[in-house]
Amino acid sequence: MHSIYEKDLDLNLLRVFVVVAEAGSVTEAASRLYLTQPAVSAALRRLTSAVGAPLFVRAGRGLALTARGQRLFASARPHLQALVEAAVSPGTFDPRTSERTVRLGLSDTNEAWLLPPLLRVLTEEAPRMKLIVVPVQFRTIAEALASSAVDLAVTVADELPADTRRLVLYTGSFVCLFDPRHARLGKSLTMERYLAHEHVIVSYNADLRGIVEDMLGVQRRVRVSVPTFHSIGALVEGSALLATIPSAVAGEITSLRPNLRTLPLPSPLALGGAPMELLWRTTVEDDEAIRFIRELVVRVAKTVLRAE
């Protein structure tokens, strides 16, 4: 099968052909196309040569389609009309009826607080739309956006391609999560008590270094390193382990595990939280479905974070 791109055919010739067929006259077609009669006649000759068969015959003062011309007209006219409408008509998007699937990149710190309320709103306002959640984090987000593995994402990010749009949702802090039944920390956490306990950390490098080691150069007594925040609550509860985690994550954990508590980190370990951002590429800036999901994420984030 030959590719359409291998054919030396100017598709503008088909437009001239359709208008001439509708008008039945080169003169009338030239007027409608804002071309000269010689230009229209030349276009018809080029198309006839490309097709390899006559498309029109003289009929009185006008033109009539040959059998080959009738077949071409029947095929070309609806397709040209559809192409013109696609080019000049704005896209229509109705969230109530849309069945679009949007790929949403989420770091594990955001799944628990963002995804459930986002799905509730989506069920009410866009019941047929679907989400595919893709795990991302600051080391993988650039590639995920560049390869279109995600349409938009919520995560911490460093340097990103210049055509990335960024919107800060919040800037959180870090706290120490613990089980007061097993870890006796007092009313305020001192550096001595903090370093005396064993810790569970989240490491995206599969090693024993977390944010405290990387950013502050302080070495903790790490008992276990896990790749995500999902198991932190279960590991801390019922043990003397400490976990240094974002306050938003801690809030979700303590709401499900009321026996756990949080304390501010010792002052030497004060960690300024990195901004949590909503990210997308300029190539989807005008995609109404993705814009709709972006607006929902912003609305849900404002509602949830205000409640905290």
XYZ file of N, CA, C and O in Angstrom, residues 7 13 29 32 44 50 63 77-78 81 92 98 119 121 129 163 170 188 244 246 274 281 295:
92
model
N 2.443 10.514 -2.768
C 1.764 11.031 -3.944
C 2.054 12.521 -4.097
O 1.893 13.289 -3.147
N -5.681 21.519 -4.725
C -6.342 21.244 -6.004
C -7.709 20.612 -5.787
O -8.645 20.853 -6.557
N -16.661 29.602 -9.939
C -15.729 29.051 -8.949
C -14.608 30.034 -8.651
O -14.198 30.211 -7.491
N -15.853 32.602 -6.242
C -15.994 32.094 -4.873
C -14.635 31.895 -4.197
O -14.507 32.062 -2.980
N -7.230 22.834 -12.338
C -7.970 21.675 -12.838
C -7.100 20.821 -13.750
O -7.169 19.582 -13.721
N -2.766 14.570 -12.405
C -2.436 13.720 -11.254
C -3.365 12.520 -11.163
O -2.943 11.405 -10.847
N -19.822 23.282 -16.936
C -19.089 22.028 -16.866
C -19.929 20.983 -16.149
O -20.688 21.297 -15.223
N -15.648 15.805 -1.153
C -16.435 16.891 -0.552
C -16.630 16.731 0.954
O -16.346 17.664 1.713
N -17.120 15.582 1.456
C -17.322 15.483 2.917
C -16.034 15.577 3.713
O -16.011 16.130 4.817
N -14.950 19.220 3.866
C -15.812 19.949 4.783
C -15.412 19.670 6.227
O -15.344 20.575 7.063
N -15.039 21.491 21.229
C -16.118 21.490 22.219
C -15.796 20.467 23.297
O -15.437 19.330 23.007
N -18.038 14.115 28.566
C -16.726 13.722 28.061
C -16.306 12.363 28.607
O -16.521 12.049 29.782
N -11.375 12.614 43.067
C -12.284 11.654 42.446
C -13.733 11.935 42.814
O -14.638 11.737 41.996
N -15.097 14.906 43.379
C -15.531 16.033 42.555
C -15.689 15.592 41.100
O -16.641 15.994 40.421
N -15.396 10.809 32.784
C -13.952 10.968 32.623
C -13.206 10.008 33.535
O -13.699 9.618 34.598
N 9.505 24.713 28.292
C 8.101 24.806 27.909
C 7.168 24.178 28.943
O 6.034 23.832 28.636
N 1.235 24.535 47.207
C 1.522 24.852 48.610
C 3.000 24.614 48.884
O 3.689 23.947 48.111
N 8.719 18.696 73.721
C 9.493 19.262 72.609
C 10.647 18.316 72.301
O 11.254 17.737 73.206
N 10.661 11.322 59.700
C 10.668 12.742 59.339
C 10.002 12.876 57.977
O 10.568 12.465 56.954
N 6.816 15.065 55.350
C 6.075 16.308 55.122
C 4.823 16.379 55.995
O 4.169 15.363 56.246
N 10.027 22.260 50.194
C 10.076 22.656 48.783
C 8.649 22.857 48.290
O 7.720 22.207 48.762
N 2.810 20.710 30.250
C 3.544 21.221 29.102
C 2.700 22.240 28.335
O 1.474 22.176 28.322
N -7.884 22.684 36.772
C -8.703 23.558 37.613
C -9.291 22.801 38.797
O -9.389 23.351 39.899
